[in-house]
Short mmCIF file of C-alpha atoms in Angstrom, two decimals:
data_model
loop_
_atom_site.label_atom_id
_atom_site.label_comp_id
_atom_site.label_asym_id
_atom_site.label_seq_id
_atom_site.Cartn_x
_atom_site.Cartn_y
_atom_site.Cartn_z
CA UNK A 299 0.00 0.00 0.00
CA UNK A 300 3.34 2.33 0.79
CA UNK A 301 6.36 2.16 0.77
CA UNK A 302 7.44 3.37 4.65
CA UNK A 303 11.46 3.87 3.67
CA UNK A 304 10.02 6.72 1.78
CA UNK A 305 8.67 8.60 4.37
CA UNK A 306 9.82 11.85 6.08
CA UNK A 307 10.21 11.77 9.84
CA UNK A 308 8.38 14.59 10.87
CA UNK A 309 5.42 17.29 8.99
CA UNK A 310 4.74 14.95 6.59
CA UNK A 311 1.72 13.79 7.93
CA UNK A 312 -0.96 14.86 6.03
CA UNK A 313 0.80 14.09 2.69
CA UNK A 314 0.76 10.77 4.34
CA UNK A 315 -2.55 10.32 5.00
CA UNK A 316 -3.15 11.26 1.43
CA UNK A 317 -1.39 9.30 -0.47
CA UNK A 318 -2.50 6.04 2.51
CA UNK A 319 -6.41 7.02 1.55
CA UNK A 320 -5.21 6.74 -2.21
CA UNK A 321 -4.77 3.59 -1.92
CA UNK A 322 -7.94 3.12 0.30
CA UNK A 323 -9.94 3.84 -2.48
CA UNK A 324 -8.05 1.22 -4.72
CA UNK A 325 -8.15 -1.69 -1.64
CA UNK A 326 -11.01 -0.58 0.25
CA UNK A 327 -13.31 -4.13 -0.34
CA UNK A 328 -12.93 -4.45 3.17
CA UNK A 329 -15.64 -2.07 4.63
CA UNK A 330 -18.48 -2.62 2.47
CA UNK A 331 -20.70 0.26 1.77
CA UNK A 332 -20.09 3.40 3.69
CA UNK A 333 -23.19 4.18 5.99
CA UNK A 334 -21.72 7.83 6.09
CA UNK A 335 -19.18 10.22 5.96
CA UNK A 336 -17.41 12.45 8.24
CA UNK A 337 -18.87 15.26 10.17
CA UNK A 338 -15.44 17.42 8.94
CA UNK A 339 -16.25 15.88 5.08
CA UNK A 340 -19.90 17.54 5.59
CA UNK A 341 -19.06 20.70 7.43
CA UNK A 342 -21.42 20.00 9.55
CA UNK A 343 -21.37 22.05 12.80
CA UNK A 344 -20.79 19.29 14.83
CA UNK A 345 -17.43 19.17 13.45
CA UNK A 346 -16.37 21.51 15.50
CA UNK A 347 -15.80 20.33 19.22
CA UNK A 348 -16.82 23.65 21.15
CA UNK A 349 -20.22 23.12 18.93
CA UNK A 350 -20.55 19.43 20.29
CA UNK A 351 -20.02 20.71 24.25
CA UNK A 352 -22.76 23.41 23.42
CA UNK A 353 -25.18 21.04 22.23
CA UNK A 354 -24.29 18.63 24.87
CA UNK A 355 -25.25 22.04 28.20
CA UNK A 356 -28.11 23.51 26.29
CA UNK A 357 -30.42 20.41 26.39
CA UNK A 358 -32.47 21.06 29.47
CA UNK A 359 -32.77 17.76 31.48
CA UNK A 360 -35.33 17.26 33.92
CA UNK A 361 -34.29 15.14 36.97
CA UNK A 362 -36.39 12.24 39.06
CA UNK A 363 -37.17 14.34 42.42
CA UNK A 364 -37.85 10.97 43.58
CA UNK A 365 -34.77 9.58 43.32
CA UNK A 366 -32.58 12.29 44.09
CA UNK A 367 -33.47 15.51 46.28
CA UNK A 368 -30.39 17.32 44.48
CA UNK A 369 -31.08 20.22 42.18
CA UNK A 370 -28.39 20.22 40.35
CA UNK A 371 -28.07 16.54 38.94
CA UNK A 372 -27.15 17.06 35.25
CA UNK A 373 -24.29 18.99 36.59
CA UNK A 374 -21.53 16.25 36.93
CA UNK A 375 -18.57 18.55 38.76
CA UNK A 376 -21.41 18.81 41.32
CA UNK A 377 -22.22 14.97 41.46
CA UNK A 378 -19.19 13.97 42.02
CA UNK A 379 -18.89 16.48 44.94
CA UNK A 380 -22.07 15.60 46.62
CA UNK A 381 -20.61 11.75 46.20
CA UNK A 382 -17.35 13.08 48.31
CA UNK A 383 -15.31 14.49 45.05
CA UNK A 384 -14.90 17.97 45.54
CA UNK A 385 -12.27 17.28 42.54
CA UNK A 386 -11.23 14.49 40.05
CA UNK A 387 -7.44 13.74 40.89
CA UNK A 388 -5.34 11.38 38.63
CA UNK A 389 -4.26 8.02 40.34
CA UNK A 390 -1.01 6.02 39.48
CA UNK A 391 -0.70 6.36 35.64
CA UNK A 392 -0.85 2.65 33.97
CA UNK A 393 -1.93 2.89 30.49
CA UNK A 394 -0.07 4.96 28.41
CA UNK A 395 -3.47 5.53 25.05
CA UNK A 396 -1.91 6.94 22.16
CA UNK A 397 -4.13 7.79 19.28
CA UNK A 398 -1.92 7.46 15.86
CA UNK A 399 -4.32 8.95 13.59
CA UNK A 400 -8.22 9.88 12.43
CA UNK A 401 -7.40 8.25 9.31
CA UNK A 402 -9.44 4.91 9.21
CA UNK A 403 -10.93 2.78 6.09
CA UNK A 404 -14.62 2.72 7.45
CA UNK A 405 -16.60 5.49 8.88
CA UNK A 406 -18.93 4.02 11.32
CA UNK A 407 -22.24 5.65 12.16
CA UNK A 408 -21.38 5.86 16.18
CA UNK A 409 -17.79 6.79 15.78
CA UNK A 410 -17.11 9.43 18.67
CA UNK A 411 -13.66 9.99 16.59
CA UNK A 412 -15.40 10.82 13.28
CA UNK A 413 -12.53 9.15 11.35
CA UNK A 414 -12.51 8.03 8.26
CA UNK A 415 -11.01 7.48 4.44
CA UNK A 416 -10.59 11.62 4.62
CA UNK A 417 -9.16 12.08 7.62
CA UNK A 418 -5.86 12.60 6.90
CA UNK A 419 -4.27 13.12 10.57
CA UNK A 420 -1.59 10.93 11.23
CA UNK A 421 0.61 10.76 14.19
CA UNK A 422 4.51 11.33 12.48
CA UNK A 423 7.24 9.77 13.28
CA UNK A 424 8.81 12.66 15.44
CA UNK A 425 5.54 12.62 17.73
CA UNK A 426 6.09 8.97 18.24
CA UNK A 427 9.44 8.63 19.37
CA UNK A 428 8.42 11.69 21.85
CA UNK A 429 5.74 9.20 22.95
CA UNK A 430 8.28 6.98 23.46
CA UNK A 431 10.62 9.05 25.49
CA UNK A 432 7.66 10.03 27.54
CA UNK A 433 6.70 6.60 28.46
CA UNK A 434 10.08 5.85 29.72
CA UNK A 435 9.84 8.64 32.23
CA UNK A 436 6.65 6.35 33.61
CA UNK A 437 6.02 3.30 35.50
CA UNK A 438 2.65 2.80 32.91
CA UNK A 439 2.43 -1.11 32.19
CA UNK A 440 0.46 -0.76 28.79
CA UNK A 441 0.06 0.83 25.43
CA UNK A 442 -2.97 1.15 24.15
CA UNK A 443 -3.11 1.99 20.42
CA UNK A 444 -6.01 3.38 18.95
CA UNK A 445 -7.10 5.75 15.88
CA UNK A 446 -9.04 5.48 13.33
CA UNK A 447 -7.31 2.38 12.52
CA UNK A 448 -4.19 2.85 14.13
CA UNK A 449 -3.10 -0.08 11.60
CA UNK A 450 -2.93 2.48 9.03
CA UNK A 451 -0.49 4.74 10.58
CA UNK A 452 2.87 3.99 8.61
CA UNK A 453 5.20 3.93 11.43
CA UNK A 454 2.75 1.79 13.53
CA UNK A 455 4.79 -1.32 13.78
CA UNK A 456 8.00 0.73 14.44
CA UNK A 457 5.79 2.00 17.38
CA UNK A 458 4.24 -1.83 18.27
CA UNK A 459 8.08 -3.05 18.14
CA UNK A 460 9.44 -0.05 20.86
CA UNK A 461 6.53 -0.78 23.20
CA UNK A 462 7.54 -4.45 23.44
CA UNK A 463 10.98 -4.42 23.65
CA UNK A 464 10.42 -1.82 27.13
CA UNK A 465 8.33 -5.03 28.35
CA UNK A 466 4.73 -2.94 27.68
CA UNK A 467 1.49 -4.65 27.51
CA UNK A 468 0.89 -3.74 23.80
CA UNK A 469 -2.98 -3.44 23.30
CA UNK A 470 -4.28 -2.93 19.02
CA UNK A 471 -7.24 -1.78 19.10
CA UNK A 472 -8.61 -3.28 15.98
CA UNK A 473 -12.01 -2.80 13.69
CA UNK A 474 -11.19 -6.35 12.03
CA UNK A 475 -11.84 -5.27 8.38
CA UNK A 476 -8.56 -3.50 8.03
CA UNK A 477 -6.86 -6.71 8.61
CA UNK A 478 -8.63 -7.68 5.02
CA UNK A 479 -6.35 -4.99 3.07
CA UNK A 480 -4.46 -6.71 1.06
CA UNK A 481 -1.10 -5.20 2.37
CA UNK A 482 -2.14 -5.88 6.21
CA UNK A 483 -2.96 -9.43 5.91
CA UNK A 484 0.46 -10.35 7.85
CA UNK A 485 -0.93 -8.35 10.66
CA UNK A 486 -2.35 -11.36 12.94
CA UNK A 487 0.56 -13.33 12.54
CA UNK A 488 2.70 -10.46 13.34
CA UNK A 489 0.88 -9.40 16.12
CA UNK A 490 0.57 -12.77 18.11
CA UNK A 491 4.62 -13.30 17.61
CA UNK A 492 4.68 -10.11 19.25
CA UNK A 493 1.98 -10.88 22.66
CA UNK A 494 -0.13 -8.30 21.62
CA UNK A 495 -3.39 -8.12 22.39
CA UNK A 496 -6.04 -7.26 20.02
CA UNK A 497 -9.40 -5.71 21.02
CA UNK A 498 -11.76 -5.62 17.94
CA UNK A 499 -14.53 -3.60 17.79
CA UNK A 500 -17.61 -5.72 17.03
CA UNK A 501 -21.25 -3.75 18.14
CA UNK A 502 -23.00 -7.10 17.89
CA UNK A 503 -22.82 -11.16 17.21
CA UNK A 504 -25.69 -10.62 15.11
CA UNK A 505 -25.47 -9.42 11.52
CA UNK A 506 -27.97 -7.12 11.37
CA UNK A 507 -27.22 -5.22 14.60
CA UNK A 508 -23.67 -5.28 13.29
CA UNK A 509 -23.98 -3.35 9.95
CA UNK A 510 -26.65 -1.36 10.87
CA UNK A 511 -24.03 0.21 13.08
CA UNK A 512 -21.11 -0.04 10.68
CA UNK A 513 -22.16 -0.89 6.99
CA UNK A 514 -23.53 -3.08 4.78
CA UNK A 515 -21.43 -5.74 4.61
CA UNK A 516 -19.12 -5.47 7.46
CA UNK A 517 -19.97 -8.12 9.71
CA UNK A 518 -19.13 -10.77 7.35
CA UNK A 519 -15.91 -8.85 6.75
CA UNK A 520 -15.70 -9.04 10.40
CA UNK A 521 -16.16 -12.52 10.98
CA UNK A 522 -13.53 -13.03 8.22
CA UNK A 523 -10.90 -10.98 10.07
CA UNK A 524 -12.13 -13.09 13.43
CA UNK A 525 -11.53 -16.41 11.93
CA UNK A 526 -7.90 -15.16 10.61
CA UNK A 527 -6.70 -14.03 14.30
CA UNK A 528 -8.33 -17.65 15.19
CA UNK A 529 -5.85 -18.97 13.07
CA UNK A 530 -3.23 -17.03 14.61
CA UNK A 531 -3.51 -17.86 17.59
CA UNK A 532 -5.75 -15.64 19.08
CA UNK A 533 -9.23 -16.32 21.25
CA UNK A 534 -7.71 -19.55 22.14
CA UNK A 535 -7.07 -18.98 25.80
CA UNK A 536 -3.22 -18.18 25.27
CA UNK A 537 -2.58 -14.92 27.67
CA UNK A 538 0.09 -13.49 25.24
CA UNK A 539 -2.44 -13.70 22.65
CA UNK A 540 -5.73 -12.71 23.98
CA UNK A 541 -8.53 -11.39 21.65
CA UNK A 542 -11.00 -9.23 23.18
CA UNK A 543 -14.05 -8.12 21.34
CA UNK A 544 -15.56 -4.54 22.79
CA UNK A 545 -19.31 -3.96 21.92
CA UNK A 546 -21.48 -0.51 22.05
CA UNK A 547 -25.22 -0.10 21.54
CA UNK A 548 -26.97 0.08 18.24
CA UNK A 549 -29.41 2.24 19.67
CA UNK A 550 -29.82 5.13 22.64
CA UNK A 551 -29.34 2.57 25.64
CA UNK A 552 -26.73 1.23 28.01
CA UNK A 553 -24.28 -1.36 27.40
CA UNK A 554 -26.02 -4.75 29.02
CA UNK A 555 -24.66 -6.60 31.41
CA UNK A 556 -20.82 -7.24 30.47
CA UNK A 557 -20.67 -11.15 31.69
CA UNK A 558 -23.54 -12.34 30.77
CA UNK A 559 -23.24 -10.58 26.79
CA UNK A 560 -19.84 -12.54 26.91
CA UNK A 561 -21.42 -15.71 27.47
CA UNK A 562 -24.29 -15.13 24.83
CA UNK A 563 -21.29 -13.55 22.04
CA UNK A 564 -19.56 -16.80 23.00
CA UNK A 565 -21.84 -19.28 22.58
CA UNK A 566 -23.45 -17.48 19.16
CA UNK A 567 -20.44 -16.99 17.60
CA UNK A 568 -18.72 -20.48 17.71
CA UNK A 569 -22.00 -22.28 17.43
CA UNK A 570 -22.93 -20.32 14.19
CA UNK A 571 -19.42 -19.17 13.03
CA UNK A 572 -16.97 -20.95 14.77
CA UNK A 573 -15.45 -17.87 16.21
CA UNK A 574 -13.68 -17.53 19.47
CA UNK A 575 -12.74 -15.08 21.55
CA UNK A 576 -11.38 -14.46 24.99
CA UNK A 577 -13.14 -11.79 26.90
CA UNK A 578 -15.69 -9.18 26.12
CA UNK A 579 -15.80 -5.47 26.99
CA UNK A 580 -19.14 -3.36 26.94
CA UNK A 581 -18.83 0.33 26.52
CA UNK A 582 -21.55 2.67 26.52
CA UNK A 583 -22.03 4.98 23.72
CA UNK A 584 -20.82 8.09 24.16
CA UNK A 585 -22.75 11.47 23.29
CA UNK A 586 -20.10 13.34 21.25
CA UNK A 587 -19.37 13.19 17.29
CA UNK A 588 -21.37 11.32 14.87
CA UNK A 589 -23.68 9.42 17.34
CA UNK A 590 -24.33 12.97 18.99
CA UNK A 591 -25.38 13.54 15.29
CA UNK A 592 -27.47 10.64 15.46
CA UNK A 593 -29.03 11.11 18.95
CA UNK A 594 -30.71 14.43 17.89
CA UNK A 595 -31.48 13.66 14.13
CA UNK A 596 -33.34 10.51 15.48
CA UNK A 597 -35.06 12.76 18.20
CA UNK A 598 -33.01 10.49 21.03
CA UNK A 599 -30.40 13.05 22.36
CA UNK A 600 -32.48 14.43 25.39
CA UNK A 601 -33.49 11.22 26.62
CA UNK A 602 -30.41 9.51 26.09
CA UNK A 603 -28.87 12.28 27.97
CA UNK A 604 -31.22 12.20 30.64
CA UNK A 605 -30.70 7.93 30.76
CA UNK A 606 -26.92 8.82 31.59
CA UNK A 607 -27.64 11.19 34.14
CA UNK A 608 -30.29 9.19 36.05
CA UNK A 609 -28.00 6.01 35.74
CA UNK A 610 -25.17 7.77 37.46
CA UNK A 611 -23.46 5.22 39.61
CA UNK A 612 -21.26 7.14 42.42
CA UNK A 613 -19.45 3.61 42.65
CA UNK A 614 -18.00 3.86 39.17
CA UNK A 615 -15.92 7.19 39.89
CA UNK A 616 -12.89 5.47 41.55
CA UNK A 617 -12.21 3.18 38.70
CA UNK A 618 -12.44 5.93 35.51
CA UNK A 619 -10.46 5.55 33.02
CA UNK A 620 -9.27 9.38 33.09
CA UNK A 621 -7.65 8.07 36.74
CA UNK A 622 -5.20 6.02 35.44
CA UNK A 623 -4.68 6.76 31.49
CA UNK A 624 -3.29 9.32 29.57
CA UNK A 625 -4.51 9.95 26.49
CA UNK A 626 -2.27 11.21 23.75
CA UNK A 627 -3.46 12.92 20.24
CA UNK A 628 -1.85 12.23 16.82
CA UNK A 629 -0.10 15.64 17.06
CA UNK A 630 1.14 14.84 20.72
CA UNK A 631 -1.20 16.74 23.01
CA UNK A 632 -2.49 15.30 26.24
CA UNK A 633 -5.85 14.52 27.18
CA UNK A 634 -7.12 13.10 30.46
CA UNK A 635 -9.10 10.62 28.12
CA UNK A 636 -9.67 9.72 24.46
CA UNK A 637 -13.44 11.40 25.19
CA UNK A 638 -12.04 14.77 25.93
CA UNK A 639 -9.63 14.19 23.55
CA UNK A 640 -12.09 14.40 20.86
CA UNK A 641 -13.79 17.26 22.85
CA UNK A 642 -10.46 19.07 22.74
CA UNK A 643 -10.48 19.54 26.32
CA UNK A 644 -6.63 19.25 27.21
CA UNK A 645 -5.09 18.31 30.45
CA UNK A 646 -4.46 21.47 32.54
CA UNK A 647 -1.36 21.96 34.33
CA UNK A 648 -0.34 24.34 36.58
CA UNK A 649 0.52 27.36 35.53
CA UNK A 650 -0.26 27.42 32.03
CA UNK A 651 2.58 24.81 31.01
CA UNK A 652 2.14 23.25 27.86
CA UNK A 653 0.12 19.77 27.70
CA UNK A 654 2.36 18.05 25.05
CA UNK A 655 3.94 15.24 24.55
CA UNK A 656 7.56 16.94 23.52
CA UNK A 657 7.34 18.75 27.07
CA UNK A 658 6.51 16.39 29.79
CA UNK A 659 6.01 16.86 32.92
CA UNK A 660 5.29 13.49 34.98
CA UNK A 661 5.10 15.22 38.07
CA UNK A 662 2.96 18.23 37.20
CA UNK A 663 0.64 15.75 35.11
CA UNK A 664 0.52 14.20 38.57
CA UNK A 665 -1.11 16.86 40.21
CA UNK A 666 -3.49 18.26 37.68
CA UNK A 667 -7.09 18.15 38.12
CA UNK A 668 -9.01 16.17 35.89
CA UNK A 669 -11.26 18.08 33.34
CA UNK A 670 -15.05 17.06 33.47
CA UNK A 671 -17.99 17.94 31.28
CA UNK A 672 -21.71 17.21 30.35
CA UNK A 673 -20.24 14.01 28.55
CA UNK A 674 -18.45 12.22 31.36
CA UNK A 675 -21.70 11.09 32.58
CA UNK A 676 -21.28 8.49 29.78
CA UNK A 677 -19.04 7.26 31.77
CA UNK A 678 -20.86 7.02 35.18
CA UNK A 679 -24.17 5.40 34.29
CA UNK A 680 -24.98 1.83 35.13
CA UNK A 681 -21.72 -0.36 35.63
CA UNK A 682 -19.90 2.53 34.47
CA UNK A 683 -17.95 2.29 30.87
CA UNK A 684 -14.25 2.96 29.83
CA UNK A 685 -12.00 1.47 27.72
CA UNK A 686 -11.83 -1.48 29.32
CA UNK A 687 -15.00 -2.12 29.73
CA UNK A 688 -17.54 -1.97 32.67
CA UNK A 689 -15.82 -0.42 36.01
CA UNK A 690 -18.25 -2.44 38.84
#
């Protein structure tokens, strides 16, 4: 698909991306129809971050006197302060999340990155090895790799090789079809010989529930890419090669019950496509991007916002994801999560330092307050949701 020897270090990334959706366009059988485009392909407002928090605080939300005798319940800074959080505080950093790119061969209908074919961000080769220096100032036991499809990033496996040979729990997170490109077909192989561990985005077990989601034509595409990791190695109850499969909600609902969805997914898939996997992760949608587009054109948004904020579960606040992660962007800033990453809502440090990769500060980063909004509720209600999964 490229030829990586050919490629600058650093501010080339765009002419990357380019020339990497180029040949999208010429490989791209493995996504099926596209269900949509990009909210930045449609300048549509919601492209535009600030818009998406201003949609999110305008939506008046009635609360359930009945259940709680607080006034100001759709306010989270004040929930978590009535629940004995008069501020979010990082804990020990573990998981080092580096996002390597918006560019991604599908462009799902509840993407909260709105990536896609024209996104042409990609993290360069400069950023990464500042990634990498910054890591080694940590005690963080794993990278987790995301996008897009962070498979696409051209220095990706340079970046996969690094984090291994420091003794990092490598995580790809995966949306299976891109391992049907014709030039990434190695990638299962090459991943299990290397112990990572591959999460693959998957909404449903069903077909139907699956495309309707992602495209016509993806779930078998998916089931494809599952049956190749199989192959591998993966799903097979092998610890250094351990597939996980993370599932969202079609609709404007909460992620079900995490362990018993993982014994349903794994008795449908092998019975009907003899598919395994290892674990299961639920994640609840969250209201940002293109399924905040979808939650108002379908006349959801208010309710769904108001399901969040009723399903706020104090118990979930300990275990967040913001806690212990730190998220970095494809041009090295630093985000308490991948959420507010997509919000742009950097991390704050004291006294106005700079929140980037190329400057780190472990020890301010330490102390910094953790930056909430309207949206973080997403990750409060029910069993809580973050990256990995449900949090009680």
């Amino acid at each position: 698909m490229f030829d990586d020897a050919e490629l600058t270090p650093a501010g080339a990334s765009g002419a990357i991306a380019a020339r990497i959706s180029q040949a999208l366009d010429l490989e791209n059988n493995s996504a099926g129809p596209k269900p949509t485009t990009s909210l930045l392909r449609r300048r549509s407002p919601l492209a535009n971050p600030q818009q998406q928090l201003q949609t999110l605080e305008s939506v008046p939300l009635e609360g359930d006197s009945r259940r709680d005798r607080f006034a100001n319940r759709a306010d989270f800074a004040a929930r978590l302060q009535q629940h004995g959080w008069p501020s979010l505080r990082p804990a020990t950093l573990e998981i080092f999340q580096i996002n390597v790119g918006k560019l991604c061969n599908m462009t799902c209908r509840h993407c909260h990155v709105d990536a896609g074919p024209d996104r042409h961000e990609v993290m360069s080769r400069d950023t990464i090895e500042a990634c990498l220096r910054a890591l080694d100032q940590t005690t963080a036991h794993t990278v987790d790799i995301t996008g897009g499809a962070p498979e696409l990033n051209p220095h990706f496996r340079y970046l996969v090789e690094e984090c291994v040979q420091r003794g990092k729990h490598v995580i790809d997170r995966c949306n299976l079809t891109v391992l049907l490109i014709p030039s990434l077909q190695d990638l299962p192989e090459w991943l299990a010989e290397r112990g990572v561990e591959v999460v693959c985005s998957l909404p449903h077990y069903r077909q139907f529930n699956t495309d309707s989601q992602r495209g016509d034509g993806t779930f078998e595409k998916s089931i494809e890419a599952l049956r190749r990791l199989n192959a591998a190695g993966y799903g097979q109850g092998d610890a250094k090669r351990r597939l996980t499969l993370m599932s969202n909600p079609v609709g404007a609902f909460l992620a079900g019950s995490q362990v018993k969805m993982e014994q349903e997914w794994k008795a449908g898939l092998l019975k009907n496509h003899g598919v395994t996997f290892d674990r299961l992760i639920a994640l609840n949608n969250m209201p940002i991007s293109r399924y905040l587009e979808w939650l108002e054109q379908s006349g959801n948004l208010k309710r769904y916002l108001e399901v969040l904020v009723n399903a706020f579960n104090p118990a979930t606040i300990s275990g967040l994801m913001c806690r212990n992660t730190l998220s970095i962007s494809w041009d090295g800033r630093l985000f308490d999560c991948d959420f507010n990453q997509m919000l742009e809502l950097p991390v704050q440090l004291a006294g106005d330092r700079p929140a980037t990769v190329h400057d780190f500060h472990p020890d301010l980063l330490a102390q910094r307050e953790i930056v909430t909004a309207r949206h973080c509720f997403g990750c409060t209600a029910g069993a809580g949701s973050s990256c990995g999964g449900a949090i009680e």
